[in-house]
mmCIF file of N, CA and C in Angstrom:
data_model
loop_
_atom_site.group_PDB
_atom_site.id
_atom_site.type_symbol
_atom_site.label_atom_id
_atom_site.label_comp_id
_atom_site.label_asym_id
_atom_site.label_seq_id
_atom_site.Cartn_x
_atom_site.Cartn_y
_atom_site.Cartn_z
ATOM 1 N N UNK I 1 -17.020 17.502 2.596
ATOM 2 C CA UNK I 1 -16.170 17.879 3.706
ATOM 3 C C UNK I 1 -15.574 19.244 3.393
ATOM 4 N N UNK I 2 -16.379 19.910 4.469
ATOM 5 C CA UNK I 2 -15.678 21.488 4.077
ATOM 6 C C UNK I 2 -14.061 22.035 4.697
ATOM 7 N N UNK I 3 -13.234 22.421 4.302
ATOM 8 C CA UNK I 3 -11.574 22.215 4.967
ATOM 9 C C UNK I 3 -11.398 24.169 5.112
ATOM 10 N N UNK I 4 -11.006 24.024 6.076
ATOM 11 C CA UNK I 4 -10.627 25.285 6.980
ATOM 12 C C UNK I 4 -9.847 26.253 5.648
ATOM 13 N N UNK I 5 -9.671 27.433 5.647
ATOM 14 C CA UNK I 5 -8.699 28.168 4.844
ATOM 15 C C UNK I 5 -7.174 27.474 5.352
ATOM 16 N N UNK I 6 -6.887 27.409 4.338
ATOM 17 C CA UNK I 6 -5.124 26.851 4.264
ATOM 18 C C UNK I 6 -4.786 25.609 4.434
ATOM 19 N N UNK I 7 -5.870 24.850 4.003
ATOM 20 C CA UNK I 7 -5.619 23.623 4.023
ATOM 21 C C UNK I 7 -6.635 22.908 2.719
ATOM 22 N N UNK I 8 -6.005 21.586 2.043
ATOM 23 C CA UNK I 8 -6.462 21.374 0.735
ATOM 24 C C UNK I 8 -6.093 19.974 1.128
ATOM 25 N N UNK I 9 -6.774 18.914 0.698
ATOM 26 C CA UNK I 9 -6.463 17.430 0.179
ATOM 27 C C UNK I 9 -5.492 17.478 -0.651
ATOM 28 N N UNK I 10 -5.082 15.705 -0.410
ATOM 29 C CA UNK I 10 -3.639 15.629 -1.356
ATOM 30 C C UNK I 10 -2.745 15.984 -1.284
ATOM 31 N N UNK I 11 -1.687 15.778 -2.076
ATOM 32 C CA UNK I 11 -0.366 15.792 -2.047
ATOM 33 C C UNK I 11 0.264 15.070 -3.147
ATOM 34 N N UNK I 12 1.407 14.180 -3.408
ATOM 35 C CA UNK I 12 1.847 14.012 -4.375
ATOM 36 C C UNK I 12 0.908 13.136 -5.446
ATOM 37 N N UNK I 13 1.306 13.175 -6.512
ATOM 38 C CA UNK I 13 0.446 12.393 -7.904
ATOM 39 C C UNK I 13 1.204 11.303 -7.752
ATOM 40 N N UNK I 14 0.275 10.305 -7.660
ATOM 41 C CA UNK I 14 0.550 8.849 -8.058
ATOM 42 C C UNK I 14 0.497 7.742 -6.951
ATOM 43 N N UNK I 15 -0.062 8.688 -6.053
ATOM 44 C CA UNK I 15 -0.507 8.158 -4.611
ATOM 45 C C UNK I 15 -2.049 8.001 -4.213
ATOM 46 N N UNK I 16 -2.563 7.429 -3.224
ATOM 47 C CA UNK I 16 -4.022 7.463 -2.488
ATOM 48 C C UNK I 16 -3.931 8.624 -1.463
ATOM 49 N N UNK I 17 -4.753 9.452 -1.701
ATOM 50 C CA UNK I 17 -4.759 9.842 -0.418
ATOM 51 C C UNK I 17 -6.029 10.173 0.380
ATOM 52 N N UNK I 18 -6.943 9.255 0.268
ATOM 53 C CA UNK I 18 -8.123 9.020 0.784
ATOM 54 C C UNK I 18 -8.670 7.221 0.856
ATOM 55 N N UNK I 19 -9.236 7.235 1.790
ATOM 56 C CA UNK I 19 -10.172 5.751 2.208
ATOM 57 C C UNK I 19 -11.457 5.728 2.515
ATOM 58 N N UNK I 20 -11.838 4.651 2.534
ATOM 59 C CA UNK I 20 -13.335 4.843 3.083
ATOM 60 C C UNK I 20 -13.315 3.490 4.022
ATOM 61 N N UNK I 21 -13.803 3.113 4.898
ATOM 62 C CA UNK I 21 -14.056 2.112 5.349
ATOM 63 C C UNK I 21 -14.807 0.955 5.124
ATOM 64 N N UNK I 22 -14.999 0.161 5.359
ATOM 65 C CA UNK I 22 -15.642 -1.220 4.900
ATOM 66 C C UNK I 22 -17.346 -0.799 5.314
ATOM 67 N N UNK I 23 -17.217 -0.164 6.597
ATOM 68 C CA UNK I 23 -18.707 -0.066 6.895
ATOM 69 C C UNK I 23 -19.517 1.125 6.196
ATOM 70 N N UNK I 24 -18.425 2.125 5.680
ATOM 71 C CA UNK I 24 -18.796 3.475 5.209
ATOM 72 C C UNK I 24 -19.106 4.613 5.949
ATOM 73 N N UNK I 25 -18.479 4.650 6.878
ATOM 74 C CA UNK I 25 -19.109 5.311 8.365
ATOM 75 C C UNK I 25 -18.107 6.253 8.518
ATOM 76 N N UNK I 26 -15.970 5.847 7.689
ATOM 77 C CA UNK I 26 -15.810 6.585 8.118
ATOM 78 C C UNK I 26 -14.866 6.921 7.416
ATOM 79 N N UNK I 27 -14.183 8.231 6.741
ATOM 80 C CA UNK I 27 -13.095 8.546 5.683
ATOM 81 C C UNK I 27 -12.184 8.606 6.432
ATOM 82 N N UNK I 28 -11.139 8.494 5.479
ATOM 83 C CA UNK I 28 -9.575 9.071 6.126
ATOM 84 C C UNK I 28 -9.103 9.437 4.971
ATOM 85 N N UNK I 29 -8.082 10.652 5.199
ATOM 86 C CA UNK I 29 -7.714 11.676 4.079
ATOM 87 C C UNK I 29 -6.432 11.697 4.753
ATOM 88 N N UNK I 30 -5.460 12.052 3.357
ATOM 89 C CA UNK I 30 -4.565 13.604 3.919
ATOM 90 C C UNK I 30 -5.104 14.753 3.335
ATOM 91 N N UNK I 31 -4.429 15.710 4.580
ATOM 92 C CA UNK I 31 -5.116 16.638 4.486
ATOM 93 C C UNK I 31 -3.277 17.597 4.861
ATOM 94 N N UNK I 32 -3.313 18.877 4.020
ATOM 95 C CA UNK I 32 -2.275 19.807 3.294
ATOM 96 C C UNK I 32 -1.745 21.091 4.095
ATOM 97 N N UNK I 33 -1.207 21.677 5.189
ATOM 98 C CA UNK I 33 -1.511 22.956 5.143
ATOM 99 C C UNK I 33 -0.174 23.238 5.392
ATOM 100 N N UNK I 34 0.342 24.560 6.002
ATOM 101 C CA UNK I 34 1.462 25.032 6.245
ATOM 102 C C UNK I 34 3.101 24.048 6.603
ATOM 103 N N UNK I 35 2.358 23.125 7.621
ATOM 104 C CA UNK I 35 2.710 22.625 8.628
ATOM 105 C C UNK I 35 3.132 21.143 7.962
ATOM 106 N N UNK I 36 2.406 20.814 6.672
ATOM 107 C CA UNK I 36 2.538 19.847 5.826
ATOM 108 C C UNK I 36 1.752 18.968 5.699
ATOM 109 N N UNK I 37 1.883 17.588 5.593
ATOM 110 C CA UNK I 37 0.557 16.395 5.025
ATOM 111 C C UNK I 37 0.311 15.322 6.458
ATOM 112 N N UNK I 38 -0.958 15.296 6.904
ATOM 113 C CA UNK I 38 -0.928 14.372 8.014
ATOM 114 C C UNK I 38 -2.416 13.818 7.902
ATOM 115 N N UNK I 39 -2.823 12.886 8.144
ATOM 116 C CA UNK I 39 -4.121 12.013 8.053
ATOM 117 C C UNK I 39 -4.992 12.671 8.996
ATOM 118 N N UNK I 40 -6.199 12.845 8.233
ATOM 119 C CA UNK I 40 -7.315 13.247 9.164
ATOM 120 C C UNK I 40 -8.978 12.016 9.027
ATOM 121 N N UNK I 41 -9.514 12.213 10.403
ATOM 122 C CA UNK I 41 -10.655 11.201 9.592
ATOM 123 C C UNK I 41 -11.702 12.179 9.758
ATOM 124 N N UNK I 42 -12.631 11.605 9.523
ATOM 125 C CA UNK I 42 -14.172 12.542 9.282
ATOM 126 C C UNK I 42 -15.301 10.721 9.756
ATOM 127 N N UNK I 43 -15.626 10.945 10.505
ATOM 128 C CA UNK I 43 -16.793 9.904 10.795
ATOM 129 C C UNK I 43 -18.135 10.709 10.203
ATOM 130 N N UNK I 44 -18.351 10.206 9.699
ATOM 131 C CA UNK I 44 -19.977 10.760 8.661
ATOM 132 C C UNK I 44 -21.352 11.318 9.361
ATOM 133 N N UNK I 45 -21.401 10.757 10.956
ATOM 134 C CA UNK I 45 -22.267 11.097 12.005
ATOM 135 C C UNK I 45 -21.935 12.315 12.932
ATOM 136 N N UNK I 46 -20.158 12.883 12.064
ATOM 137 C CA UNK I 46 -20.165 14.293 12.894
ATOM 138 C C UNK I 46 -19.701 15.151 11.950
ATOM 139 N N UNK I 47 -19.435 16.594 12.397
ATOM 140 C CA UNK I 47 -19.075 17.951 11.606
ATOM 141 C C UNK I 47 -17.453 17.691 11.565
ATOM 142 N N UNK I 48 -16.764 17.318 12.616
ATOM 143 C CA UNK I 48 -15.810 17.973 12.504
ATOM 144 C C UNK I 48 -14.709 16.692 12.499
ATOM 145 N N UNK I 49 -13.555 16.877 11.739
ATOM 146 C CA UNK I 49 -12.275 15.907 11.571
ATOM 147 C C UNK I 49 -11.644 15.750 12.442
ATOM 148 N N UNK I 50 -10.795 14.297 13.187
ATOM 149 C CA UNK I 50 -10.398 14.356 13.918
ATOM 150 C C UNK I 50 -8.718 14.251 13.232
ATOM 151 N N UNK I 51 -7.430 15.176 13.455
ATOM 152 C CA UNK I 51 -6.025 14.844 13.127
ATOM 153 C C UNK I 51 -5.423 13.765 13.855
ATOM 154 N N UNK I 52 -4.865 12.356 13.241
ATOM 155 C CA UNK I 52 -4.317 11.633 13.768
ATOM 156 C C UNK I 52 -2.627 12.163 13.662
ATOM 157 N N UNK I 53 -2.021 12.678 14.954
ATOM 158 C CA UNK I 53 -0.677 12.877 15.154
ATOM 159 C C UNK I 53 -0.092 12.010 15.155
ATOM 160 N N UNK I 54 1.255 12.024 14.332
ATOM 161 C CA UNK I 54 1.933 10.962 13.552
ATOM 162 C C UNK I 54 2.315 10.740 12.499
ATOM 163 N N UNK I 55 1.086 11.474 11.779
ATOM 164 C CA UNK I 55 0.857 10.652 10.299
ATOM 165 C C UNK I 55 1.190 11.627 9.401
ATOM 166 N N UNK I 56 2.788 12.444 9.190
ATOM 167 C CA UNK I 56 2.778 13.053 8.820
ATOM 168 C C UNK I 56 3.418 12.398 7.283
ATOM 169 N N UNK I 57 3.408 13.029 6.347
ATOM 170 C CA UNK I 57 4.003 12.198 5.019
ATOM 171 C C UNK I 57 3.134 10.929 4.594
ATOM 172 N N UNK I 58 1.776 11.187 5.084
ATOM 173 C CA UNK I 58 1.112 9.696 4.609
ATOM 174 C C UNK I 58 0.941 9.906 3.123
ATOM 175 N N UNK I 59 0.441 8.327 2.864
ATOM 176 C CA UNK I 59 0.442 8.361 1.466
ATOM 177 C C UNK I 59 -0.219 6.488 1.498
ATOM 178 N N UNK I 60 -0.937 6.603 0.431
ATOM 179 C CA UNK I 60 -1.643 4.755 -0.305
ATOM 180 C C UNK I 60 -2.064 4.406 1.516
ATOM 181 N N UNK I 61 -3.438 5.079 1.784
ATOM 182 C CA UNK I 61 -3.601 4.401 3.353
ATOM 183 C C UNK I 61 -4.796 3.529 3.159
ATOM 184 N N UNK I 62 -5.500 2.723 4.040
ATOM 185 C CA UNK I 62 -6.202 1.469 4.159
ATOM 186 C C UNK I 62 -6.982 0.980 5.520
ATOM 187 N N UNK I 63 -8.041 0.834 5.163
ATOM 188 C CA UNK I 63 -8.562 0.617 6.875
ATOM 189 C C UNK I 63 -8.326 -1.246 6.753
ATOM 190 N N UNK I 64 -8.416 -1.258 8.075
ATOM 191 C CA UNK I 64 -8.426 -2.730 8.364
ATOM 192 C C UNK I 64 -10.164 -3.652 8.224
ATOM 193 N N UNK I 65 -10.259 -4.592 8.026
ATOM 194 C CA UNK I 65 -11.764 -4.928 8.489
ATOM 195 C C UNK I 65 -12.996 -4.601 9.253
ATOM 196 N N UNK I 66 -12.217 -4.555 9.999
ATOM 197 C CA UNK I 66 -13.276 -4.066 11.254
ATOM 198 C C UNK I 66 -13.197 -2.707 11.992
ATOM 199 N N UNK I 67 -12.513 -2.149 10.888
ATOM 200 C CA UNK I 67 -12.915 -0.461 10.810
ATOM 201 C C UNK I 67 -12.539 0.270 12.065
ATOM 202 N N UNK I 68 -10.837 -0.692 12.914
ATOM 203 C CA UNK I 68 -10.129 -0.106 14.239
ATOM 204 C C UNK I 68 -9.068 0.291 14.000
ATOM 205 N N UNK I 69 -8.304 0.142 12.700
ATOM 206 C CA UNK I 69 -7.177 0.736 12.139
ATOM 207 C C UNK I 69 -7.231 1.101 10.534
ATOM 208 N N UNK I 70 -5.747 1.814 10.902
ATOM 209 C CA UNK I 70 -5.746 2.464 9.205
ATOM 210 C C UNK I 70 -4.323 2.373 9.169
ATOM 211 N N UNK I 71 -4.160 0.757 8.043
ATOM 212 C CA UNK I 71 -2.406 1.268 7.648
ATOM 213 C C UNK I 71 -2.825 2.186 6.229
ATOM 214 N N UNK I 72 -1.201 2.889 6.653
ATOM 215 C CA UNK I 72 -0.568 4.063 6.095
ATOM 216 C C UNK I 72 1.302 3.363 5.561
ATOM 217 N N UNK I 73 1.713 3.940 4.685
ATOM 218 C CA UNK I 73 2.852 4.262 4.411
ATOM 219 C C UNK I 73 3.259 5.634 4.187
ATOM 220 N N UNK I 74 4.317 5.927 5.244
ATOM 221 C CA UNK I 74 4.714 7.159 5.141
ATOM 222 C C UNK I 74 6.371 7.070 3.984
ATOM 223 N N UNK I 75 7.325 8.215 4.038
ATOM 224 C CA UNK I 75 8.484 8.421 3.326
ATOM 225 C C UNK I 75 9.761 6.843 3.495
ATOM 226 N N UNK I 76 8.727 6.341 4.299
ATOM 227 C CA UNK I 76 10.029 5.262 5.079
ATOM 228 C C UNK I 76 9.728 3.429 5.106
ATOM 229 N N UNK I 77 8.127 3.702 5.793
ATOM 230 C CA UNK I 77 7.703 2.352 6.587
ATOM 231 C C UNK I 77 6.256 2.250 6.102
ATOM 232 N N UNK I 78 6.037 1.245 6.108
ATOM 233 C CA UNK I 78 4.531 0.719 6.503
ATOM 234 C C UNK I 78 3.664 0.824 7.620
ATOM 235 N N UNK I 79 2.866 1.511 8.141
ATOM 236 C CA UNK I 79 2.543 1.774 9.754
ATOM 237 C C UNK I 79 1.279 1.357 9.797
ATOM 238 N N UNK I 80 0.772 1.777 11.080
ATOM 239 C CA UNK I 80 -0.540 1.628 11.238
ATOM 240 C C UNK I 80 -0.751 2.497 12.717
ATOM 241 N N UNK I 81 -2.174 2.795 12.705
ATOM 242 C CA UNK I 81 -2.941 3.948 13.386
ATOM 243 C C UNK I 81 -4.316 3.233 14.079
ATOM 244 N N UNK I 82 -4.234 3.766 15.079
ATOM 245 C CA UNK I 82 -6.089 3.349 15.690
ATOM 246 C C UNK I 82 -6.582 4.563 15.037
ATOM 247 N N UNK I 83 -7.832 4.211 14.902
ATOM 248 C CA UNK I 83 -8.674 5.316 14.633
ATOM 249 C C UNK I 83 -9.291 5.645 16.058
ATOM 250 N N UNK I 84 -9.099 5.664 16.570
ATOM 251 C CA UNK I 84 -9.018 6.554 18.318
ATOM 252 C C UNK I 84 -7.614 7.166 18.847
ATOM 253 N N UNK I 85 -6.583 7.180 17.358
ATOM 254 C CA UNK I 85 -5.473 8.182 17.987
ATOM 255 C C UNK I 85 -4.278 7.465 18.799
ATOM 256 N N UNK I 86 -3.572 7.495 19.161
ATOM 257 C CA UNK I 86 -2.484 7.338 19.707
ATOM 258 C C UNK I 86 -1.408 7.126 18.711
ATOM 259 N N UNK I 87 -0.095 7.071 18.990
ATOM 260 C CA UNK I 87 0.974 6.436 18.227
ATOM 261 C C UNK I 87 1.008 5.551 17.027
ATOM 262 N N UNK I 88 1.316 6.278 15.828
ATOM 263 C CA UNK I 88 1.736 5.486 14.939
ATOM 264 C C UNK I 88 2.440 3.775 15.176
ATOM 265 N N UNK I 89 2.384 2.851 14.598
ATOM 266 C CA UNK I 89 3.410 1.314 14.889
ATOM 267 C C UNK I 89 3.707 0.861 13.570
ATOM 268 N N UNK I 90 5.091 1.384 13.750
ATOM 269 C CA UNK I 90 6.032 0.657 12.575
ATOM 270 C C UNK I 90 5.499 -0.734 12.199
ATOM 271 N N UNK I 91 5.362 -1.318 11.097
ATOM 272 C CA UNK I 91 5.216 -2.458 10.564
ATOM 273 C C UNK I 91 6.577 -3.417 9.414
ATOM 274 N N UNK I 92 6.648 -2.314 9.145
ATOM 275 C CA UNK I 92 8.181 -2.852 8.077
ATOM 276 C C UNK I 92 8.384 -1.763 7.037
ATOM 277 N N UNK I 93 9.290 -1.647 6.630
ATOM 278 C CA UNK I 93 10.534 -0.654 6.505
ATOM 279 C C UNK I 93 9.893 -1.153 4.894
ATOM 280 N N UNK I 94 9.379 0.442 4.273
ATOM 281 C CA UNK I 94 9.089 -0.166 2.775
ATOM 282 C C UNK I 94 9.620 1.336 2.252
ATOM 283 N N UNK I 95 10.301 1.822 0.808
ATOM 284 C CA UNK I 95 10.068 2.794 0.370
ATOM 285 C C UNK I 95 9.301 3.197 -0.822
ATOM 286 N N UNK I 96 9.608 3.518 -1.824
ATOM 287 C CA UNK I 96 8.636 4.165 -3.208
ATOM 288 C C UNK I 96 7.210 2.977 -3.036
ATOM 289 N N UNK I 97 6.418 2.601 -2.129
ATOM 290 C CA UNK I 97 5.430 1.668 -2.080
ATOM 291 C C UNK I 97 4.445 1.850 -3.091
ATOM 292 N N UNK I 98 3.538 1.035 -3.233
ATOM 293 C CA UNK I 98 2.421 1.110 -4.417
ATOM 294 C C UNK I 98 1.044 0.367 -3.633
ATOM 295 N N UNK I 99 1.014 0.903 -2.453
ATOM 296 C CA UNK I 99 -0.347 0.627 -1.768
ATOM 297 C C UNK I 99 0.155 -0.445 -0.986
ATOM 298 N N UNK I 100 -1.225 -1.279 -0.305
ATOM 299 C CA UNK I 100 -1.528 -2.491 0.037
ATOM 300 C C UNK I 100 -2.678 -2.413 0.538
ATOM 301 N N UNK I 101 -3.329 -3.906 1.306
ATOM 302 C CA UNK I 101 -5.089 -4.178 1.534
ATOM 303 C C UNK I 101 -4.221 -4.911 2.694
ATOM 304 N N UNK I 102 -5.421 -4.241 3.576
ATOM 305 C CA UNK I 102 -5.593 -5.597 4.913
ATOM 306 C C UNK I 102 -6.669 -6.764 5.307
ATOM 307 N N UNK I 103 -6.136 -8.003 5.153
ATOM 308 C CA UNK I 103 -6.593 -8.953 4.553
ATOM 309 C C UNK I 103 -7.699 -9.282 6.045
ATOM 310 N N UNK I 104 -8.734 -10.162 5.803
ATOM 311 C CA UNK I 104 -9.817 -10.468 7.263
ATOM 312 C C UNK I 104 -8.699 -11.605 7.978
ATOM 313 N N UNK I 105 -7.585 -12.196 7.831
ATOM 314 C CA UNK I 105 -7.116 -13.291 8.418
ATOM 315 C C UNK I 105 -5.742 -12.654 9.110
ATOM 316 N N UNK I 106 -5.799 -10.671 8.877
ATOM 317 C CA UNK I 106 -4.742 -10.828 10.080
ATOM 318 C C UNK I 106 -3.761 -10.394 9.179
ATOM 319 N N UNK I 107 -3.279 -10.422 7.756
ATOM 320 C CA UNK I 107 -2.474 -10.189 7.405
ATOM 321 C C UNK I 107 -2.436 -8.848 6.676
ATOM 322 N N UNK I 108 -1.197 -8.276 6.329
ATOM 323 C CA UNK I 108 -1.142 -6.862 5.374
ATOM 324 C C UNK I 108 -0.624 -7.521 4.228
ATOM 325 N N UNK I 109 -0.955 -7.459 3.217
ATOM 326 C CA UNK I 109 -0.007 -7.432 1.229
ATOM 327 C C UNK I 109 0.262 -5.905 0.774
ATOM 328 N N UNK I 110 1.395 -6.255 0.523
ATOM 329 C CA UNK I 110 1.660 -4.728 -0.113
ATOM 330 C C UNK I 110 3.021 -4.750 -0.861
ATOM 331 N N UNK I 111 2.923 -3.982 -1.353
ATOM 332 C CA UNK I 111 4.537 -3.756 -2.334
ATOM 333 C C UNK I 111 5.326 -2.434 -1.940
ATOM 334 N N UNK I 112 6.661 -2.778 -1.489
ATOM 335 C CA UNK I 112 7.590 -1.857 -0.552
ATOM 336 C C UNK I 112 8.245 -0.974 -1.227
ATOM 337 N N UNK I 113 8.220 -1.276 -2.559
ATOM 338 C CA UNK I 113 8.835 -0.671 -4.382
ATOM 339 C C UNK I 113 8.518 -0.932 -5.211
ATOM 340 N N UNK I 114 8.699 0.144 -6.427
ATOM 341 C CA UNK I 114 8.090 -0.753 -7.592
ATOM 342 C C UNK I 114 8.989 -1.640 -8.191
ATOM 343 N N UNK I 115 10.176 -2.420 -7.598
ATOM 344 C CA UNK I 115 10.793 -3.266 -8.330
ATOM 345 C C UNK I 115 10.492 -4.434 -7.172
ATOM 346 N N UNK I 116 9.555 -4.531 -6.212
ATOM 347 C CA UNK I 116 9.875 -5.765 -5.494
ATOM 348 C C UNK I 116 9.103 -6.442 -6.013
ATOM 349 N N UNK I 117 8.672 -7.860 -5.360
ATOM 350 C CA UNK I 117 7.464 -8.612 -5.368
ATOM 351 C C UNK I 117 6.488 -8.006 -4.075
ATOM 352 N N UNK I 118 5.182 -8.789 -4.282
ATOM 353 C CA UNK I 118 4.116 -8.802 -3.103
ATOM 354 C C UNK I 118 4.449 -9.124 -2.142
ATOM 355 N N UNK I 119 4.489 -8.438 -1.059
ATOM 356 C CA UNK I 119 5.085 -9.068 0.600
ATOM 357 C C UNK I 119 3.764 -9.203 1.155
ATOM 358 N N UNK I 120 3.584 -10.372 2.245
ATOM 359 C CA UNK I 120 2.598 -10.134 3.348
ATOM 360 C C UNK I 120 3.441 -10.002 4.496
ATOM 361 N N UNK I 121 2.243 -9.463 5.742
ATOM 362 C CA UNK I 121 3.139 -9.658 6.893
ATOM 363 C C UNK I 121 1.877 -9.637 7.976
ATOM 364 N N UNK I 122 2.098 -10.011 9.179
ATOM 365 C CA UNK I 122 1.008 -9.824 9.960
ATOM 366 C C UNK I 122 0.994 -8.385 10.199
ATOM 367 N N UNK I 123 -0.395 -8.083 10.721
ATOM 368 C CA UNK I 123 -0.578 -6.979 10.845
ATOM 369 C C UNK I 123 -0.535 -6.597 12.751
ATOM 370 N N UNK I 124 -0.065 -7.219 13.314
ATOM 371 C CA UNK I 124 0.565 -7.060 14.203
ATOM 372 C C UNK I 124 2.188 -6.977 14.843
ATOM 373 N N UNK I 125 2.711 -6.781 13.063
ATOM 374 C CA UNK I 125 4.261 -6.934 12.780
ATOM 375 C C UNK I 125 4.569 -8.465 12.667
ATOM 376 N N UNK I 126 5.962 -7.988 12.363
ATOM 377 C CA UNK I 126 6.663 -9.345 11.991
ATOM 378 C C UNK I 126 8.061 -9.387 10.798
ATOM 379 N N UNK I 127 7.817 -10.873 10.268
ATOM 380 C CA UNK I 127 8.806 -10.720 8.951
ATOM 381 C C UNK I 127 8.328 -10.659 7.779
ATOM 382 N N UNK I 128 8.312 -10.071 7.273
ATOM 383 C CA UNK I 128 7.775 -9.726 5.867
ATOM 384 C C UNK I 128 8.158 -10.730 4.756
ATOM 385 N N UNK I 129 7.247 -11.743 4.012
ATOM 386 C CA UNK I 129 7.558 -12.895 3.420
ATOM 387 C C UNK I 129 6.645 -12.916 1.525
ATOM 388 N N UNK I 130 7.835 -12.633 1.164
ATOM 389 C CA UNK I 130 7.053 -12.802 -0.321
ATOM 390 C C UNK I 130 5.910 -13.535 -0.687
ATOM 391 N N UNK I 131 5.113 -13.171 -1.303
ATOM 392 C CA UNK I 131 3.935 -14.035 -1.594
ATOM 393 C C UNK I 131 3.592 -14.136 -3.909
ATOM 394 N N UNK I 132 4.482 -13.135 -4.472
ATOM 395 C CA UNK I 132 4.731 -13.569 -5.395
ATOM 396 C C UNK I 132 6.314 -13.059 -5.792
ATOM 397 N N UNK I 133 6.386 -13.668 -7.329
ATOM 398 C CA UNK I 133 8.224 -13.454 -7.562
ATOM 399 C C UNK I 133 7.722 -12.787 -8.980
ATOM 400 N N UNK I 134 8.599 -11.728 -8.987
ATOM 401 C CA UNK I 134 8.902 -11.078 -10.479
ATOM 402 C C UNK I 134 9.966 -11.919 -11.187
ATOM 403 N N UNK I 135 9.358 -11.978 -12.227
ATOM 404 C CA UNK I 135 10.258 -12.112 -13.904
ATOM 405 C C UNK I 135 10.671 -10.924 -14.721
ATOM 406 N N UNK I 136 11.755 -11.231 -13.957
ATOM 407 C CA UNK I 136 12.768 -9.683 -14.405
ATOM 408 C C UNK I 136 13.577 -9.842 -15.832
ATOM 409 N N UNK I 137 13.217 -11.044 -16.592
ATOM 410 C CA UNK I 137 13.557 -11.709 -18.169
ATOM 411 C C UNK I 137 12.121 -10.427 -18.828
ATOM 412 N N UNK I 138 10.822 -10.580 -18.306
ATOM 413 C CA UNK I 138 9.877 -10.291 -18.650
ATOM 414 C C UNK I 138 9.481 -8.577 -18.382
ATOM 415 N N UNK I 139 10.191 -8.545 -17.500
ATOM 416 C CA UNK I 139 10.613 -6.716 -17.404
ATOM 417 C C UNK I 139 9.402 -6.459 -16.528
ATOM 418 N N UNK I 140 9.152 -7.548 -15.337
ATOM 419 C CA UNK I 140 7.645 -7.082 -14.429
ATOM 420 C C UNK I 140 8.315 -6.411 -13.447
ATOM 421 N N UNK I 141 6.929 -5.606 -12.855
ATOM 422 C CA UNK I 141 7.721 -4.457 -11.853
ATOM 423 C C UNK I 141 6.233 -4.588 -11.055
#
């Protein structure tokens, strides 16, 4: 993927900032320039990237199964994106996150900090419900 002058992949260390899809058909990046960090995809059957507006501050993003969304965590929340564009949708309020996977039954897992436990939640929103517990005797993070 060749990137225009003034613009570069990435952004901070210790983050994702690329995906691939389940089918392989189609990337999603951040992508760097003046203006700052916002998700772009590249479908493999064309030249040129499409910018999903919204997605600015992404970071640890994820396609869904069936290759119609891409959660993202930006500076704040957990979101999610069509890959045909429109409006970002809040999912739940996470900060310093450490990724997550979207599961085939509908659900998101992910960690909102590095001091929480594993949350799931539907991926059509909801309440966000632990799915394991740290042993903070044991110093897990």
């Amino acid at each position: 993927m060749m990137l225009p002058p003034g613009q570069r992949f990435g952004g901070d260390r210790g983050y994702h900032f690329f995906s691939i899809s389940r089918d392989s058909r189609t990337i999603a990046c951040a992508i760097v320039d003046n203006s700052g960090r916002m998700m772009h995809l590249r479908r493999l059957d064309r030249r040129q990237d499409i910018p999903l507006v919204g997605t600015q501050s992404i970071r640890n993003m994820f396609f869904s199964p069936d290759g119609e969304w891409i959660g993202f965590f930006n500076s704040q929340a957990l979101c999610k994106v069509s890959v045909h564009g429109g409006s970002p949708v809040v999912l739940a309020e996470s900060g310093q996150d450490r990724g997550g996977t979207w599961l085939q039954d509908g659900t998101i897992v992910f960690s909102a900090t590095t001091t929480v436990s594993l949350t799931r939640i539907p991926a059509t929103g909801g309440t966000p419900v632990k799915v394991t517990e740290l042993d903070s005797t044991r110093s897990e993070r």
